[in-house]
């Protein structure tokens, strides 16, 4: 007997879910308070699966969702989609919640960084909501919108092979959906025999029909409607993502579903589910993934397996300032961020208004050089003390030897970090905290080599260093220091500046820069360092003399 009327559907629902009282769904809905939010407030959520890995693309989606919620005075939820028990990894929820916490992405509801739960619309772990999925599925079955399917894998395989042979669309739909009109009596019999089943939606869609769909990132789209009787409840009693997220987003009153665009093709099914339940359909924003150009020149998604930078741990380990990664992600999210930052140099990045319609449609290209630039700008705006504290915090997790030095030489280290940090021209040599040690290494250990540039002879180098030792005083102001330094260069036959040198190159042994180069290499062993005068002030007169003497000795 075919299931042709509503009474039959109600019977079917009772047979499938005998433990759920009639009217339970309505009761739950009635008990769920409408959110009291200002006009235009968005309720968004980040809904990761706990797979033991926080993908930078996840942080990107979470950041956009959090910003959209908070800039509209709405609510941001962290919901854990843990219905696939095979993929779940121990400790994964902590990795997600604390990872987001380090990025300053704080949920108002759901799982918090200390793993407690907040909010009146929970629980926020899907595995703790299994009864809710059943309650509302009973309701959907009773409305004639879903039914049990007892097909075995073999039967489904045979159907697919037949479809392929006949060159028709594959899947479980229309006339191929064998059990879509199964009678309540047959279901009762099969259940009595202990047969396993899944529950499928009874799709109303037909092949070829279109759905006008407005996506807040991708714009107005014409998508094929859903015509597949997709699985909503698996044979193990767990819901599929399709069903679980509909129930959750309806009950949590999500207004904006912001998620990866791999879900765009399932959106028509989701719209159908909301419609079948008579629920308000949320607005959708399908964001393009973060992509990279790989070694072969192909553009592809950042891959969890191939790209270390896909995992947020990478940024923590390398010591990128979190605010830099956040700014970089905002840059990827909205290309006008850069202009905004230029005009609002000191404003916190939360002041930037994220717009979904300004997002990349095809994929935001990840670029390390750009990330480093953003980061160097941010570090350049920090005080020496802030840099010191951040480097120390990073070193505590990654470089215990450096920690000892930093703790023992706290004042000295801050003086070093303060070089070129107060004036107009700020140093931009640190992009990540793991760069710090190398960038100040020569303050920790004096150079052991003295390699002269070919531009200056050993005799001139000796004369320069001896003269510096004689006349330079690190206590001098920058102006006095420069005047003295220029005078000694001229006295030794070098041009006082590049312009003078260029007017008559043969008249000079070289430029002021060459003289500075000798001193720089003698003091640091490097050709590229911050301002000499400021460095010498930090070294102090004794250290300057000691290093110059050692360099002279190396000249033989
Ligand atoms: N659990 C889904 C995922 O990790 C969530 C997608 C969504 O935001 O709805 O992709």
Coordinates of C-alpha atoms and ligand atoms in Angstrom, one line a residue:
X1 CA 0.0 0.0 0.0
X2 CA 1.4 3.4 -1.0
X3 CA 1.8 6.2 1.4
X4 CA -0.6 8.7 -0.2
X5 CA -2.0 10.8 2.6
X6 CA -1.1 12.7 5.7
X7 CA -2.6 10.2 8.1
X8 CA -0.3 7.7 6.6
X9 CA 2.6 10.1 7.2
X10 CA 1.7 10.6 10.8
X11 CA 1.5 6.9 11.3
X12 CA 4.9 6.5 9.7
X13 CA 6.3 9.1 11.9
X14 CA 4.9 7.3 15.0
X15 CA 6.3 4.0 13.8
X16 CA 9.8 5.4 13.3
X17 CA 9.9 7.6 16.4
X18 CA 7.6 6.0 18.9
X19 CA 9.4 7.5 21.8
X20 CA 8.8 11.1 20.7
X21 CA 5.5 12.4 21.9
X22 CA 3.2 14.1 19.4
X23 CA 3.6 17.9 19.6
X24 CA 7.2 17.8 21.0
X25 CA 8.6 19.8 18.1
X26 CA 6.0 22.5 18.6
X27 CA 6.7 22.6 22.3
X28 CA 10.4 23.1 21.7
X29 CA 9.8 25.8 19.2
X30 CA 7.4 27.6 21.6
X31 CA 9.9 27.4 24.4
X32 CA 12.7 28.9 22.3
X33 CA 12.7 32.7 22.9
X34 CA 13.0 35.0 19.9
X35 CA 16.3 36.9 20.3
X36 CA 16.0 40.4 21.5
X37 CA 18.4 42.1 19.1
X38 CA 18.5 45.5 17.5
X39 CA 17.2 46.0 13.9
X40 CA 19.7 44.6 11.4
X41 CA 21.7 42.6 13.9
X42 CA 23.2 39.4 12.4
X43 CA 23.4 36.1 14.1
X44 CA 26.3 34.1 12.6
X45 CA 28.1 31.0 13.5
X46 CA 31.3 29.2 12.9
X47 CA 30.6 25.5 12.8
X48 CA 33.7 23.4 12.4
X49 CA 34.1 19.6 12.7
X50 CA 36.6 18.6 15.4
X51 CA 39.2 17.0 13.2
X52 CA 42.2 18.0 15.3
X53 CA 43.3 20.8 13.0
X54 CA 42.4 24.5 12.9
X55 CA 42.7 25.5 9.2
X56 CA 43.7 29.1 8.5
X57 CA 40.6 29.1 6.1
X58 CA 38.5 28.2 9.2
X59 CA 39.9 31.2 11.1
X60 CA 39.2 33.3 8.0
X61 CA 35.6 32.2 7.9
X62 CA 35.3 32.6 11.7
X63 CA 36.8 36.1 11.6
X64 CA 34.4 37.2 8.9
X65 CA 31.4 35.7 10.7
X66 CA 32.5 37.2 14.0
X67 CA 33.0 40.6 12.4
X68 CA 29.6 40.5 10.6
X69 CA 27.9 39.6 13.9
X70 CA 29.7 42.1 16.1
X71 CA 29.7 45.1 13.8
X72 CA 25.9 44.8 13.6
X73 CA 25.5 44.2 17.4
X74 CA 24.5 40.7 16.8
X75 CA 25.6 37.3 18.1
X76 CA 28.4 35.1 17.1
X77 CA 28.2 31.4 17.9
X78 CA 30.8 28.6 18.0
X79 CA 29.0 25.4 17.3
X80 CA 30.9 22.1 17.1
X81 CA 29.7 19.8 14.3
X82 CA 30.8 16.4 15.8
X83 CA 28.4 14.0 14.2
X84 CA 31.0 12.2 12.3
X85 CA 32.5 10.2 15.1
X86 CA 35.0 8.5 12.8
X87 CA 36.7 11.7 11.9
X88 CA 36.8 13.1 15.4
X89 CA 40.2 13.5 17.1
X90 CA 40.7 13.8 20.8
X91 CA 41.4 17.3 22.1
X92 CA 40.2 18.7 18.8
X93 CA 37.5 21.0 20.4
X94 CA 40.2 22.5 22.6
X95 CA 42.4 23.2 19.5
X96 CA 39.5 25.0 17.8
X97 CA 38.2 27.0 20.8
X98 CA 41.7 28.0 22.1
X99 CA 43.0 28.7 18.6
X100 CA 40.1 31.1 17.9
X101 CA 40.8 32.6 21.3
X102 CA 44.4 33.3 20.4
X103 CA 43.1 35.2 17.4
X104 CA 40.8 37.2 19.7
X105 CA 37.7 35.7 18.0
X106 CA 35.4 35.4 20.9
X107 CA 32.0 33.7 20.6
X108 CA 29.1 35.1 22.5
X109 CA 27.5 31.7 22.5
X110 CA 28.7 28.1 22.2
X111 CA 32.0 26.7 23.2
X112 CA 34.4 29.2 24.9
X113 CA 38.2 29.0 25.0
X114 CA 38.0 27.4 28.5
X115 CA 35.7 24.8 27.0
X116 CA 32.7 25.9 29.0
X117 CA 29.5 26.6 27.1
X118 CA 27.6 29.9 27.1
X119 CA 24.2 30.8 25.6
X120 CA 20.5 29.9 25.9
X121 CA 20.2 28.1 22.6
X122 CA 22.5 25.1 23.3
X123 CA 23.8 22.6 23.7
X124 CA 26.3 23.7 21.1
X125 CA 27.8 20.3 20.4
X126 CA 25.9 18.5 17.8
X127 CA 26.5 15.1 19.5
X128 CA 24.5 16.5 22.4
X129 CA 21.6 17.5 20.2
X130 CA 20.8 14.1 18.7
X131 CA 17.3 14.0 20.3
X132 CA 16.5 17.4 18.7
X133 CA 17.3 16.1 15.2
X134 CA 15.0 13.1 15.8
X135 CA 12.2 15.3 17.2
X136 CA 12.2 17.6 14.1
X137 CA 12.7 14.7 11.8
X138 CA 9.6 13.1 13.2
X139 CA 7.8 16.3 12.4
X140 CA 9.1 16.3 8.8
X141 CA 8.1 12.7 8.3
X142 CA 4.6 13.5 9.7
X143 CA 4.3 16.3 7.2
X144 CA 5.1 13.9 4.4
X145 CA 8.5 15.5 3.8
X146 CA 10.7 12.5 4.7
X147 CA 10.6 8.8 4.7
X148 CA 12.7 5.7 5.7
X149 CA 14.7 4.0 3.0
X150 CA 15.7 0.4 3.5
X151 CA 17.9 0.1 0.3
X152 CA 21.1 -1.8 0.8
X153 CA 24.4 -0.6 -0.6
X154 CA 24.1 -3.3 -3.3
X155 CA 20.7 -2.1 -4.4
X156 CA 22.0 1.5 -4.6
X157 CA 25.0 0.3 -6.6
X158 CA 22.8 -1.6 -9.0
X159 CA 20.5 1.5 -9.4
X160 CA 23.5 3.7 -10.1
X161 CA 25.0 1.3 -12.7
X162 CA 21.6 1.2 -14.4
X163 CA 21.4 4.9 -14.5
X164 CA 24.9 5.1 -16.0
X165 CA 24.0 2.6 -18.6
X166 CA 20.8 4.5 -19.5
X167 CA 22.8 7.8 -19.4
X168 CA 20.4 9.4 -16.9
X169 CA 21.3 11.4 -13.9
X170 CA 22.6 9.2 -11.0
X171 CA 21.3 9.4 -7.5
X172 CA 18.2 8.6 -5.4
X173 CA 15.4 10.7 -6.8
X174 CA 12.0 10.5 -8.6
X175 CA 11.3 7.1 -10.0
X176 CA 14.6 5.8 -8.7
X177 CA 13.7 6.6 -5.2
X178 CA 12.4 3.1 -4.5
X179 CA 11.0 3.7 -1.0
X180 CA 9.6 7.2 -1.3
X181 CA 6.1 5.9 -1.1
X182 CA 6.6 3.1 1.3
X183 CA 3.6 2.3 3.4
X184 CA 3.5 2.6 7.2
X185 CA 2.5 -1.1 7.3
X186 CA 5.6 -2.2 5.3
X187 CA 7.8 0.0 7.5
X188 CA 6.4 -1.6 10.6
X189 CA 7.1 -5.1 9.2
X190 CA 10.6 -4.2 8.2
X191 CA 11.4 -2.7 11.6
X192 CA 10.0 -5.7 13.3
X193 CA 12.4 -7.8 11.2
X194 CA 15.2 -5.6 12.5
X195 CA 16.1 -4.1 9.1
X196 CA 18.3 -1.0 9.1
X197 CA 17.3 2.1 7.4
X198 CA 18.2 5.7 6.7
X199 CA 15.7 8.6 6.6
X200 CA 15.6 10.6 3.4
X201 CA 13.9 13.9 2.4
X202 CA 11.1 13.5 -0.1
X203 CA 12.2 16.1 -2.5
X204 CA 9.7 18.1 -4.4
X205 CA 12.1 19.3 -6.9
X206 CA 12.2 18.2 -10.5
X207 CA 15.2 17.8 -12.8
X208 CA 15.8 21.0 -14.8
X209 CA 14.0 23.4 -12.5
X210 CA 15.9 26.4 -11.4
X211 CA 16.2 28.2 -8.1
X212 CA 16.9 31.9 -8.0
X213 CA 19.4 32.2 -5.2
X214 CA 20.9 35.3 -3.7
X215 CA 24.3 34.7 -2.2
X216 CA 25.7 37.6 -0.2
X217 CA 29.2 37.0 -1.6
X218 CA 28.5 35.6 -5.1
X219 CA 25.5 37.7 -5.9
X220 CA 22.4 36.6 -7.8
X221 CA 22.7 33.0 -9.0
X222 CA 20.4 30.6 -10.9
X223 CA 21.0 27.1 -9.3
X224 CA 19.4 23.8 -10.1
X225 CA 16.8 23.0 -7.5
X226 CA 17.3 19.9 -5.4
X227 CA 15.6 16.8 -6.7
X228 CA 17.6 14.2 -4.7
X229 CA 16.1 12.4 -1.8
X230 CA 19.2 13.0 0.3
X231 CA 19.9 11.2 3.5
X232 CA 19.0 13.2 6.6
X233 CA 19.4 10.5 9.3
X234 CA 22.1 7.8 8.9
X235 CA 21.6 4.2 9.9
X236 CA 23.7 4.8 13.0
X237 CA 21.2 7.3 14.2
X238 CA 23.4 10.3 13.6
X239 CA 22.1 13.2 11.3
X240 CA 23.9 14.3 8.2
X241 CA 25.3 17.8 8.0
X242 CA 22.4 18.8 5.8
X243 CA 19.8 18.0 8.4
X244 CA 21.8 18.9 11.6
X245 CA 22.7 22.3 10.4
X246 CA 19.2 23.2 9.4
X247 CA 17.8 22.2 12.7
X248 CA 20.6 24.0 14.5
X249 CA 20.4 27.2 12.5
X250 CA 16.7 27.3 12.8
X251 CA 16.7 26.8 16.6
X252 CA 19.7 29.1 17.1
X253 CA 18.0 31.7 15.0
X254 CA 21.0 32.1 12.7
X255 CA 20.3 34.9 10.3
X256 CA 23.5 34.5 8.2
X257 CA 25.1 31.2 7.2
X258 CA 28.6 32.2 6.3
X259 CA 30.5 29.1 5.1
X260 CA 33.0 27.8 2.6
X261 CA 31.8 27.8 -1.0
X262 CA 32.1 24.0 -1.2
X263 CA 28.6 24.0 0.3
X264 CA 27.1 26.2 -2.4
X265 CA 26.0 23.1 -4.4
X266 CA 24.1 21.8 -1.4
X267 CA 22.4 25.1 -0.8
X268 CA 19.2 24.2 -2.8
X269 CA 18.8 21.1 -0.6
X270 CA 19.1 23.3 2.5
X271 CA 16.7 25.8 1.2
X272 CA 14.2 23.0 0.5
X273 CA 14.6 21.6 4.0
X274 CA 13.9 25.0 5.6
X275 CA 10.9 25.4 3.4
X276 CA 9.5 21.9 4.2
X277 CA 9.8 22.8 7.9
X278 CA 8.2 26.2 7.4
X279 CA 11.3 27.8 8.9
X280 CA 12.8 31.2 7.9
X281 CA 15.5 30.6 5.4
X282 CA 18.8 32.3 6.6
X283 CA 20.8 34.4 4.2
X284 CA 23.7 32.6 2.7
X285 CA 27.3 33.9 2.1
X286 CA 29.5 31.3 0.5
X287 CA 33.1 32.5 0.8
X288 CA 35.8 31.6 -1.6
X289 CA 38.6 29.6 -0.2
X290 CA 42.2 30.8 0.5
X291 CA 44.2 29.6 -2.5
X292 CA 47.9 29.5 -3.4
X293 CA 49.9 29.1 -6.5
X294 CA 51.9 25.9 -6.1
X295 CA 55.3 24.9 -7.5
X296 CA 53.7 23.9 -10.8
X297 CA 52.0 27.3 -11.2
X298 CA 48.6 25.9 -10.5
X299 CA 46.1 27.7 -8.3
X300 CA 44.7 25.5 -5.6
X301 CA 43.2 25.6 -2.2
X302 CA 45.6 25.6 0.8
X303 CA 45.8 22.0 1.6
X304 CA 45.9 20.5 5.0
X305 CA 48.2 17.7 3.8
X306 CA 50.6 19.7 1.6
X307 CA 50.9 23.2 3.1
X308 CA 52.2 23.8 6.6
X309 CA 50.7 27.3 6.4
X310 CA 47.2 25.8 6.2
X311 CA 47.4 25.0 9.9
X312 CA 47.2 27.9 12.4
X313 CA 49.9 26.2 14.5
X314 CA 52.3 27.3 11.8
X315 CA 51.7 31.0 12.6
X316 CA 52.0 30.4 16.3
X317 CA 55.3 28.5 15.9
X318 CA 56.7 31.1 13.5
X319 CA 55.6 33.8 15.8
X320 CA 53.6 36.0 13.4
X321 CA 52.0 38.6 15.6
X322 CA 48.4 37.4 15.8
X323 CA 47.2 40.9 14.9
X324 CA 49.2 40.8 11.7
X325 CA 47.6 37.5 10.7
X326 CA 44.2 39.0 11.5
X327 CA 45.0 42.1 9.4
X328 CA 46.2 40.0 6.6
X329 CA 43.0 37.9 6.6
X330 CA 41.0 41.1 6.6
X331 CA 43.1 42.1 3.6
X332 CA 42.1 38.9 1.9
X333 CA 38.5 39.3 2.9
X334 CA 38.1 42.9 1.6
X335 CA 40.6 44.4 -0.8
X336 CA 39.7 47.9 0.4
X337 CA 41.2 47.1 3.8
X338 CA 44.6 48.3 2.7
X339 CA 43.3 51.8 1.8
X340 CA 41.4 51.9 5.1
X341 CA 44.6 51.0 7.0
X342 CA 46.5 53.7 5.3
X343 CA 43.9 56.3 6.3
X344 CA 43.5 54.9 9.8
X345 CA 47.0 54.0 10.8
X346 CA 46.4 53.6 14.5
X347 CA 42.9 52.4 14.6
X348 CA 42.2 48.9 15.9
X349 CA 41.3 46.6 13.0
X350 CA 37.9 45.9 14.6
X351 CA 37.0 49.4 13.4
X352 CA 37.2 48.2 9.8
X353 CA 33.7 47.3 8.5
X354 CA 33.8 43.9 6.8
X355 CA 31.5 43.6 3.8
X356 CA 30.4 40.3 2.4
X357 CA 29.8 41.7 -1.1
X358 CA 33.4 42.9 -1.3
X359 CA 34.8 39.4 -0.8
X360 CA 36.7 37.5 -3.4
X361 CA 34.4 35.3 -5.5
X362 CA 37.0 33.0 -7.0
X363 CA 39.6 32.5 -4.2
X364 CA 41.7 34.8 -2.1
X365 CA 45.4 34.4 -3.0
X366 CA 47.7 33.7 0.0
X367 CA 50.9 35.6 -0.3
X368 CA 53.7 35.3 2.3
X369 CA 55.5 38.5 1.1
X370 CA 52.3 40.5 1.7
X371 CA 51.8 38.9 5.1
X372 CA 55.4 39.8 6.1
X373 CA 54.8 43.4 4.9
X374 CA 51.6 43.7 6.9
X375 CA 53.4 42.2 9.9
X376 CA 56.5 44.4 9.6
X377 CA 54.2 47.5 9.6
X378 CA 52.5 46.3 12.7
X379 CA 55.7 45.4 14.6
X380 CA 57.1 48.8 13.6
X381 CA 54.2 50.5 15.3
X382 CA 54.8 48.6 18.6
X383 CA 56.8 50.0 21.5
X384 CA 60.1 48.3 22.5
X385 CA 58.5 47.0 25.6
X386 CA 55.6 45.4 23.6
X387 CA 58.1 43.8 21.2
X388 CA 60.2 42.6 24.1
X389 CA 57.2 41.0 25.8
X390 CA 56.0 39.4 22.6
X391 CA 59.4 38.0 21.8
X392 CA 59.7 36.6 25.3
X393 CA 56.3 35.0 25.1
X394 CA 57.2 33.4 21.8
X395 CA 60.6 32.3 23.0
X396 CA 59.0 30.7 26.1
X397 CA 57.3 28.2 23.8
X398 CA 60.0 27.9 21.2
X399 CA 63.5 28.9 22.2
X400 CA 64.5 28.3 25.8
X401 CA 68.1 29.4 25.4
X402 CA 66.9 32.8 24.1
X403 CA 64.5 33.1 27.1
X404 CA 67.4 32.9 29.4
X405 CA 69.2 35.7 27.6
X406 CA 66.1 37.9 27.3
X407 CA 65.3 37.5 31.0
X408 CA 68.8 38.2 32.1
X409 CA 69.3 41.2 29.8
X410 CA 65.8 42.7 29.9
X411 CA 66.9 46.4 29.9
X412 CA 69.5 45.8 27.3
X413 CA 67.1 43.9 25.1
X414 CA 64.5 46.6 25.3
X415 CA 67.2 49.2 24.4
X416 CA 68.1 47.1 21.4
X417 CA 64.4 46.8 20.3
X418 CA 64.1 50.5 20.8
X419 CA 66.6 51.3 18.1
X420 CA 64.7 53.2 15.3
X421 CA 61.5 52.8 17.1
X422 CA 60.8 56.3 18.2
X423 CA 61.4 58.6 15.3
X424 CA 59.8 59.0 11.9
X425 CA 61.8 56.3 10.2
X426 CA 61.0 53.1 12.0
X427 CA 62.8 49.8 11.7
X428 CA 61.0 47.1 9.7
X429 CA 63.3 44.2 10.1
X430 CA 61.0 42.0 12.2
X431 CA 58.0 40.2 10.6
X432 CA 57.7 37.4 13.1
X433 CA 59.1 36.8 16.6
X434 CA 61.2 34.0 15.3
X435 CA 63.1 36.7 13.3
X436 CA 64.0 38.6 16.5
X437 CA 67.0 36.5 17.6
X438 CA 68.7 36.7 14.3
X439 CA 67.9 40.4 14.0
X440 CA 69.7 41.2 17.3
X441 CA 72.2 38.3 17.4
X442 CA 75.2 40.6 17.0
X443 CA 74.3 42.4 20.2
X444 CA 74.4 39.0 22.0
X445 CA 77.6 37.8 20.4
X446 CA 80.3 40.0 19.0
X447 CA 81.4 39.2 15.4
X448 CA 84.2 36.8 15.0
X449 CA 85.1 37.8 11.4
X450 CA 85.9 41.1 9.8
X451 CA 85.3 40.9 6.1
X452 CA 86.0 44.1 4.3
X453 CA 84.1 45.3 1.2
X454 CA 86.3 45.5 -1.9
X455 CA 85.6 49.2 -2.0
X456 CA 87.9 50.0 0.9
X457 CA 91.5 49.0 1.4
X458 CA 92.8 47.4 4.6
X459 CA 94.9 50.5 5.3
X460 CA 91.9 52.9 4.9
X461 CA 89.8 50.6 7.0
X462 CA 92.4 50.7 9.8
X463 CA 92.6 54.5 9.5
X464 CA 88.8 54.8 9.7
X465 CA 88.5 52.6 12.8
X466 CA 91.4 54.2 14.6
X467 CA 89.9 57.7 13.9
X468 CA 86.5 56.6 15.0
X469 CA 88.0 55.3 18.3
X470 CA 89.7 58.6 18.8
X471 CA 86.9 61.1 18.0
X472 CA 83.6 59.5 18.4
X473 CA 81.7 59.6 21.6
X474 CA 78.5 57.6 21.9
X475 CA 77.0 60.2 24.2
X476 CA 77.0 62.8 21.4
X477 CA 73.6 63.7 20.0
X478 CA 72.8 62.4 16.5
X479 CA 73.7 65.7 14.9
X480 CA 77.1 66.1 16.6
X481 CA 77.8 62.5 15.9
X482 CA 77.1 62.9 12.2
X483 CA 79.1 66.1 11.9
X484 CA 82.1 64.4 13.5
X485 CA 81.7 61.3 11.4
X486 CA 81.5 63.3 8.2
X487 CA 84.6 65.3 9.2
X488 CA 86.6 62.2 9.8
X489 CA 85.6 60.7 6.5
X490 CA 86.6 63.9 4.6
X491 CA 89.9 64.0 6.5
X492 CA 90.6 60.5 5.3
X493 CA 89.8 61.3 1.7
X494 CA 86.2 60.2 1.4
X495 CA 83.3 62.3 0.0
X496 CA 81.0 63.8 2.7
X497 CA 77.9 62.7 0.8
X498 CA 76.9 60.8 -2.4
X499 CA 76.1 64.0 -4.3
X500 CA 79.6 65.4 -3.9
X501 CA 81.1 62.1 -4.7
X502 CA 79.1 61.9 -8.0
X503 CA 80.2 65.3 -9.2
X504 CA 83.9 64.2 -9.1
X505 CA 84.3 60.5 -8.3
X506 CA 88.1 60.4 -9.0
X507 CA 88.7 63.0 -6.3
X508 CA 87.6 60.7 -3.5
X509 CA 88.5 57.3 -2.2
X510 CA 84.8 56.6 -1.8
X511 CA 81.6 57.9 -0.1
X512 CA 80.5 58.5 3.4
X513 CA 78.5 55.2 3.0
X514 CA 81.7 53.3 2.5
X515 CA 83.2 54.7 5.7
X516 CA 80.0 53.8 7.6
X517 CA 80.2 50.4 6.0
X518 CA 83.6 49.7 7.6
X519 CA 82.4 50.7 11.0
X520 CA 79.2 48.7 10.7
X521 CA 80.9 45.5 9.7
X522 CA 83.5 46.0 12.5
X523 CA 80.8 46.4 15.1
X524 CA 78.3 43.9 13.9
X525 CA 79.8 41.7 11.2
X526 CA 76.9 42.7 8.9
X527 CA 76.5 45.1 6.0
X528 CA 72.9 45.9 6.8
X529 CA 71.8 47.0 10.3
X530 CA 69.7 49.8 11.8
X531 CA 71.1 53.3 12.5
X532 CA 74.8 53.2 13.5
X533 CA 74.6 56.1 16.0
X534 CA 71.7 54.5 17.8
X535 CA 73.4 51.1 17.8
X536 CA 76.6 52.5 19.2
X537 CA 74.6 54.2 22.0
X538 CA 73.2 50.9 23.0
X539 CA 76.6 49.1 22.8
X540 CA 78.2 51.8 25.0
X541 CA 81.7 53.2 24.6
X542 CA 83.5 50.2 26.1
X543 CA 81.9 47.7 23.8
X544 CA 82.4 49.9 20.8
X545 CA 86.2 50.2 21.6
X546 CA 86.5 46.5 22.3
X547 CA 84.8 45.6 18.9
X548 CA 86.8 48.1 17.0
X549 CA 90.1 46.9 18.6
X550 CA 89.2 43.3 17.6
X551 CA 88.5 44.3 14.0
X552 CA 91.8 46.2 13.8
X553 CA 93.6 43.2 15.1
X554 CA 92.0 41.1 12.3
X555 CA 93.4 43.5 9.7
X556 CA 96.9 42.1 10.7
Ligands
LIG1 N1 30.8 21.5 9.6 C1 30.8 22.2 8.4 C2 32.2 22.3 7.9 O1 33.1 22.1 8.7 C3 30.2 23.6 8.6 C4 29.8 24.3 7.4 C5 28.9 25.4 7.9 O2 29.4 26.4 8.3 O3 27.7 25.3 7.8 O4 32.5 22.6 6.7

